[in-house]
Amino acid sequence: MPSIRRLFKIMCVAVGAFIVSTAGTFATTEIKVVGYHFPPFVDDYGGLTPKLIDDLNALQSDYTFVFKKTTPARRYRDLETGRGDMVFFEMPKWGWSKSKVPIEETREILTGKEVYLALKKPGRDQSYFKNITTKRIAAISGYHYGFANFNSDPKWLKKHFNISLTQNHTTNIRVLRADRVDISIVNVSYLQKYFKENSGVRSHILISDKEDQTYRLKAITRKGSPIKIAELEALLEVAKQRGVFDRLLKFYGLTDQLSF
C-alpha cells in the first residue's frame, strides 16, 4: 500500500498535469487597442474607449481587449509593428491611406463634427469664418483637419498657415480666450463638456455654423489582427443590444451620435 506521503506526491503531480492540460481551455486572445488623446474618446481620465473595452471584456471570454496609450503620429507605427492590433473611433482618411499599414474597417459607429471658435467681438459674425486660412489658428499636433485637406505634417502646416500646434483642446481654447490666436478648432463633443464645466465661457465664444469636418467614426484593425472585422462587428452588436452603447453615450453626452 502506498504511503500517505507518496499518495500526496501523486495527487500533486496529477493536479499539476490537469492545470497544464486545461490552461489553454481558459486562455483568451489578447487584442491590443491603441488610443491617443482625443476627448471624449480618450482623455486624461480614461475616456469612452477604455470604458468600452472594459464592457467588451465583460461580455465575452474569447478575447481580452487591452488599452495602450499612444500619440496621434505614432498610431500608424503601432499597428505596423504589432504593438497595436486596432483603434476605435477613427476615420480611414486620417492618414491611413498614406501609411504602410494594410487595414480593415468596421461599418460606421458614431458621427460627430469639428467646428471653429473665435472670440466674440463687436461686429464679428459668421462671415469671420469664411476664410480661416488667413488667420492665426490653434490646432492639435497630429490631427487631420478639413481646412488643410487632412494633411497633418507639421512642417507643411506651418509653411502654409499661421498655425500653432498644441497637445489638447483645453490649451486651444485657453490661447483663444487670451487672444493669442484668432481661430481654434474643437470637436463638438468636447466643446459641450467644456461649456458645462466652464459655464461662464460660452457667452464669450463665437461658434461657427460652418464645420471643419464631419466625423464618420469606425473601428480600424490591421490586416492579420487576431480579431476579424466580422467578429468585432458581431461583438459590438451584442454590446449595443445589451445597452452598453446607450449607457456610455449617455454618460458622455453622445446619445444622438450613434450610427452603428
CSV table of C-alpha atoms in Angstrom, one decimal:
chain,number,residue,atom,x,y,z
A,1,MET,CA,0.0,0.0,0.0
A,2,PRO,CA,1.5,3.4,-0.9
A,3,SER,CA,2.4,5.6,2.0
A,4,ILE,CA,0.5,8.8,2.7
A,5,ARG,CA,3.5,10.9,1.6
A,6,ARG,CA,3.6,9.1,-1.8
A,7,LEU,CA,-0.1,9.5,-2.3
A,8,PHE,CA,0.2,13.2,-1.7
A,9,LYS,CA,3.0,13.4,-4.3
A,10,ILE,CA,0.9,11.5,-6.8
A,11,MET,CA,-2.0,13.9,-6.2
A,12,CYS,CA,0.2,17.0,-6.6
A,13,VAL,CA,1.5,15.6,-9.9
A,14,ALA,CA,-2.0,14.9,-11.1
A,15,VAL,CA,-3.3,18.3,-10.2
A,16,GLY,CA,-0.3,20.0,-11.8
A,17,ALA,CA,-0.8,18.0,-15.0
A,18,PHE,CA,-4.5,18.9,-15.0
A,19,ILE,CA,-3.7,22.6,-14.7
A,20,VAL,CA,-1.2,22.5,-17.6
A,21,SER,CA,-3.6,20.5,-19.8
A,22,THR,CA,-6.5,22.8,-19.2
A,23,ALA,CA,-4.7,26.1,-19.2
A,24,GLY,CA,-5.3,26.5,-22.9
A,25,THR,CA,-9.0,26.0,-22.4
A,26,PHE,CA,-9.3,29.2,-20.3
A,27,ALA,CA,-6.8,31.3,-22.3
A,28,THR,CA,-8.2,34.2,-24.2
A,29,THR,CA,-6.7,36.0,-27.3
A,30,GLU,CA,-5.3,39.4,-26.4
A,31,ILE,CA,-6.3,42.4,-28.6
A,32,LYS,CA,-4.2,45.5,-28.2
A,33,VAL,CA,-6.2,48.6,-28.7
A,34,VAL,CA,-4.2,51.8,-29.2
A,35,GLY,CA,-5.7,55.2,-28.4
A,36,TYR,CA,-4.4,58.8,-28.4
A,37,HIS,CA,-5.7,62.0,-26.7
A,38,PHE,CA,-9.0,62.6,-28.5
A,39,PRO,CA,-11.6,63.6,-25.9
A,40,PRO,CA,-14.1,62.3,-25.1
A,41,PHE,CA,-12.9,59.0,-26.6
A,42,VAL,CA,-9.5,59.2,-24.8
A,43,ASP,CA,-8.8,61.8,-22.3
A,44,ASP,CA,-6.7,62.4,-19.1
A,45,TYR,CA,-9.2,60.4,-17.0
A,46,GLY,CA,-9.7,57.4,-19.4
A,47,GLY,CA,-12.5,58.2,-21.8
A,48,LEU,CA,-15.1,56.3,-23.8
A,49,THR,CA,-12.6,53.9,-25.4
A,50,PRO,CA,-11.2,52.4,-22.2
A,51,LYS,CA,-14.7,52.1,-20.7
A,52,LEU,CA,-16.0,50.4,-23.9
A,53,ILE,CA,-13.0,48.0,-23.7
A,54,ASP,CA,-14.0,47.1,-20.1
A,55,ASP,CA,-17.5,46.3,-21.2
A,56,LEU,CA,-16.4,44.2,-24.2
A,57,ASN,CA,-14.2,42.2,-21.9
A,58,ALA,CA,-17.2,41.6,-19.5
A,59,LEU,CA,-19.4,40.5,-22.3
A,60,GLN,CA,-17.3,37.5,-23.5
A,61,SER,CA,-14.3,35.4,-22.8
A,62,ASP,CA,-12.8,34.7,-26.2
A,63,TYR,CA,-10.8,38.0,-26.3
A,64,THR,CA,-9.1,40.2,-23.8
A,65,PHE,CA,-9.0,43.8,-25.0
A,66,VAL,CA,-6.1,45.8,-23.6
A,67,PHE,CA,-5.7,49.5,-23.9
A,68,LYS,CA,-2.4,51.1,-24.9
A,69,LYS,CA,-1.9,54.8,-24.9
A,70,THR,CA,-0.1,56.3,-27.9
A,71,THR,CA,0.1,59.6,-29.8
A,72,PRO,CA,-1.6,60.7,-33.0
A,73,ALA,CA,1.6,60.4,-35.0
A,74,ARG,CA,2.6,57.1,-33.5
A,75,ARG,CA,-0.6,55.2,-34.0
A,76,TYR,CA,0.3,54.1,-37.6
A,77,ARG,CA,3.6,52.7,-36.4
A,78,ASP,CA,1.9,50.9,-33.6
A,79,LEU,CA,-0.3,48.9,-35.9
A,80,GLU,CA,2.6,48.4,-38.4
A,81,THR,CA,4.9,46.9,-35.8
A,82,GLY,CA,2.2,44.9,-34.0
A,83,ARG,CA,2.3,47.0,-30.8
A,84,GLY,CA,-1.3,47.6,-31.6
A,85,ASP,CA,-4.0,45.5,-33.3
A,86,MET,CA,-6.7,48.1,-33.7
A,87,VAL,CA,-8.0,51.5,-32.8
A,88,PHE,CA,-11.6,52.6,-32.0
A,89,PHE,CA,-13.3,55.8,-33.2
A,90,GLU,CA,-11.1,56.5,-36.2
A,91,MET,CA,-11.5,57.6,-39.9
A,92,PRO,CA,-9.6,55.8,-42.7
A,93,LYS,CA,-8.9,59.2,-44.3
A,94,TRP,CA,-7.0,60.4,-41.3
A,95,GLY,CA,-3.6,59.3,-42.8
A,96,TRP,CA,-4.2,55.6,-43.0
A,97,SER,CA,-4.2,55.5,-46.8
A,98,LYS,CA,-0.7,57.1,-46.7
A,99,SER,CA,0.6,54.8,-44.1
A,100,LYS,CA,2.3,51.5,-44.7
A,101,VAL,CA,-0.4,49.6,-42.7
A,102,PRO,CA,-2.9,47.5,-44.6
A,103,ILE,CA,-6.1,48.0,-42.7
A,104,GLU,CA,-9.7,46.8,-42.4
A,105,GLU,CA,-12.6,48.8,-41.1
A,106,THR,CA,-16.0,48.2,-39.4
A,107,ARG,CA,-19.1,50.0,-40.5
A,108,GLU,CA,-19.7,53.4,-39.1
A,109,ILE,CA,-20.1,53.5,-35.3
A,110,LEU,CA,-20.5,57.2,-34.4
A,111,THR,CA,-20.9,60.5,-36.1
A,112,GLY,CA,-19.7,63.9,-34.9
A,113,LYS,CA,-18.1,67.1,-36.1
A,114,GLU,CA,-15.5,69.8,-35.6
A,115,VAL,CA,-16.2,73.5,-35.6
A,116,TYR,CA,-14.3,76.8,-35.5
A,117,LEU,CA,-14.2,79.0,-32.5
A,118,ALA,CA,-13.4,82.7,-32.2
A,119,LEU,CA,-13.8,85.4,-29.6
A,120,LYS,CA,-17.0,87.4,-29.7
A,121,LYS,CA,-16.1,91.0,-30.6
A,122,PRO,CA,-18.3,93.9,-31.8
A,123,GLY,CA,-19.2,93.5,-35.4
A,124,ARG,CA,-17.9,89.9,-35.6
A,125,ASP,CA,-20.3,87.4,-37.1
A,126,GLN,CA,-20.4,84.1,-39.1
A,127,SER,CA,-18.6,85.8,-42.0
A,128,TYR,CA,-15.5,85.8,-39.9
A,129,PHE,CA,-15.2,82.0,-40.6
A,130,LYS,CA,-15.4,82.3,-44.4
A,131,ASN,CA,-11.7,82.0,-44.9
A,132,ILE,CA,-9.8,80.9,-41.8
A,133,THR,CA,-6.6,80.2,-43.7
A,134,THR,CA,-5.6,83.9,-43.4
A,135,LYS,CA,-5.9,83.9,-39.6
A,136,ARG,CA,-3.9,82.7,-36.6
A,137,ILE,CA,-5.0,79.1,-36.0
A,138,ALA,CA,-4.7,76.8,-33.0
A,139,ALA,CA,-4.9,73.1,-33.8
A,140,ILE,CA,-3.7,69.8,-32.3
A,141,SER,CA,-0.4,68.2,-33.4
A,142,GLY,CA,-1.0,65.0,-35.4
A,143,TYR,CA,-4.7,65.7,-36.0
A,144,HIS,CA,-6.1,65.8,-39.5
A,145,TYR,CA,-8.3,68.9,-40.5
A,146,GLY,CA,-10.6,69.6,-43.4
A,147,PHE,CA,-9.2,73.1,-43.9
A,148,ALA,CA,-5.8,71.6,-44.6
A,149,ASN,CA,-7.1,68.8,-46.8
A,150,PHE,CA,-6.3,66.3,-44.0
A,151,ASN,CA,-2.5,66.8,-44.2
A,152,SER,CA,-1.2,66.5,-40.7
A,153,ASP,CA,2.5,67.1,-41.4
A,154,PRO,CA,3.6,69.8,-39.0
A,155,LYS,CA,6.2,71.3,-41.4
A,156,TRP,CA,3.7,71.5,-44.2
A,157,LEU,CA,1.1,73.1,-41.9
A,158,LYS,CA,3.5,75.7,-40.6
A,159,LYS,CA,4.7,76.5,-44.1
A,160,HIS,CA,1.2,77.1,-45.4
A,161,PHE,CA,-0.7,78.5,-42.4
A,162,ASN,CA,-0.1,80.7,-39.4
A,163,ILE,CA,-0.7,77.8,-37.1
A,164,SER,CA,0.1,76.8,-33.5
A,165,LEU,CA,0.1,73.1,-32.8
A,166,THR,CA,-0.7,72.1,-29.3
A,167,GLN,CA,-1.5,68.8,-27.4
A,168,ASN,CA,-5.2,69.3,-26.5
A,169,HIS,CA,-8.4,71.2,-26.9
A,170,THR,CA,-8.2,72.8,-23.5
A,171,THR,CA,-5.0,74.6,-24.5
A,172,ASN,CA,-6.5,75.7,-27.8
A,173,ILE,CA,-9.5,77.3,-26.0
A,174,ARG,CA,-7.2,78.9,-23.4
A,175,VAL,CA,-5.0,80.6,-26.1
A,176,LEU,CA,-8.1,81.7,-27.9
A,177,ARG,CA,-9.5,83.3,-24.8
A,178,ALA,CA,-6.2,85.1,-24.3
A,179,ASP,CA,-6.5,86.5,-27.8
A,180,ARG,CA,-3.2,84.8,-28.8
A,181,VAL,CA,-4.9,83.1,-31.8
A,182,ASP,CA,-7.9,84.0,-33.9
A,183,ILE,CA,-9.4,80.6,-34.5
A,184,SER,CA,-9.4,77.3,-32.5
A,185,ILE,CA,-10.8,74.1,-33.9
A,186,VAL,CA,-12.6,71.8,-31.4
A,187,ASN,CA,-14.9,68.8,-31.7
A,188,VAL,CA,-18.4,69.5,-30.6
A,189,SER,CA,-18.5,66.6,-28.1
A,190,TYR,CA,-15.6,68.1,-26.2
A,191,LEU,CA,-17.0,71.6,-26.5
A,192,GLN,CA,-20.3,70.6,-24.9
A,193,LYS,CA,-18.4,69.1,-21.9
A,194,TYR,CA,-16.1,72.2,-21.7
A,195,PHE,CA,-19.0,74.6,-21.6
A,196,LYS,CA,-20.8,72.5,-19.0
A,197,GLU,CA,-17.7,72.7,-16.7
A,198,ASN,CA,-16.9,76.3,-17.6
A,199,SER,CA,-20.4,77.9,-17.9
A,200,GLY,CA,-19.1,81.5,-17.9
A,201,VAL,CA,-17.1,81.0,-21.1
A,202,ARG,CA,-19.9,80.3,-23.5
A,203,SER,CA,-21.0,83.9,-23.7
A,204,HIS,CA,-17.5,85.0,-24.9
A,205,ILE,CA,-17.2,82.5,-27.7
A,206,LEU,CA,-18.5,82.6,-31.3
A,207,ILE,CA,-19.1,79.2,-32.7
A,208,SER,CA,-19.1,78.6,-36.5
A,209,ASP,CA,-22.1,77.3,-38.3
A,210,LYS,CA,-19.5,76.0,-40.8
A,211,GLU,CA,-17.9,72.6,-40.0
A,212,ASP,CA,-14.3,71.9,-40.5
A,213,GLN,CA,-15.2,68.2,-40.9
A,214,THR,CA,-17.9,65.7,-40.1
A,215,TYR,CA,-16.8,62.5,-38.3
A,216,ARG,CA,-17.8,59.1,-39.6
A,217,LEU,CA,-16.0,57.1,-36.9
A,218,LYS,CA,-15.3,53.4,-37.2
A,219,ALA,CA,-13.0,50.8,-35.7
A,220,ILE,CA,-9.9,50.0,-37.7
A,221,THR,CA,-7.8,46.8,-37.4
A,222,ARG,CA,-4.6,45.9,-39.1
A,223,LYS,CA,-4.8,43.1,-41.5
A,224,GLY,CA,-3.7,40.0,-39.7
A,225,SER,CA,-5.2,41.2,-36.4
A,226,PRO,CA,-6.2,38.4,-34.0
A,227,ILE,CA,-9.8,39.6,-34.3
A,228,LYS,CA,-11.6,39.7,-37.7
A,229,ILE,CA,-13.8,42.6,-38.6
A,230,ALA,CA,-16.9,40.4,-38.8
A,231,GLU,CA,-16.2,39.1,-35.2
A,232,LEU,CA,-15.6,42.6,-34.0
A,233,GLU,CA,-18.9,43.9,-35.5
A,234,ALA,CA,-20.7,41.0,-34.0
A,235,LEU,CA,-19.4,41.8,-30.6
A,236,LEU,CA,-20.3,45.5,-31.0
A,237,GLU,CA,-23.8,44.4,-32.0
A,238,VAL,CA,-24.0,42.4,-28.7
A,239,ALA,CA,-22.8,45.5,-26.8
A,240,LYS,CA,-25.5,47.5,-28.5
A,241,GLN,CA,-28.2,45.0,-27.7
A,242,ARG,CA,-27.1,44.8,-24.1
A,243,GLY,CA,-27.4,48.6,-23.7
A,244,VAL,CA,-23.7,49.2,-23.4
A,245,PHE,CA,-23.7,52.0,-26.0
A,246,ASP,CA,-26.8,53.6,-24.6
A,247,ARG,CA,-25.2,53.8,-21.1
A,248,LEU,CA,-21.8,55.0,-22.3
A,249,LEU,CA,-23.0,57.5,-24.8
A,250,LYS,CA,-25.5,59.0,-22.3
A,251,PHE,CA,-22.6,59.5,-19.8
A,252,TYR,CA,-20.5,61.3,-22.4
A,253,GLY,CA,-23.4,63.3,-24.0
A,254,LEU,CA,-23.2,61.5,-27.3
A,255,THR,CA,-26.6,59.7,-27.4
A,256,ASP,CA,-27.6,61.3,-30.7
A,257,GLN,CA,-24.4,60.3,-32.4
A,258,LEU,CA,-24.7,56.5,-32.5
A,259,SER,CA,-25.0,55.3,-36.1
A,260,PHE,CA,-24.0,51.6,-35.7
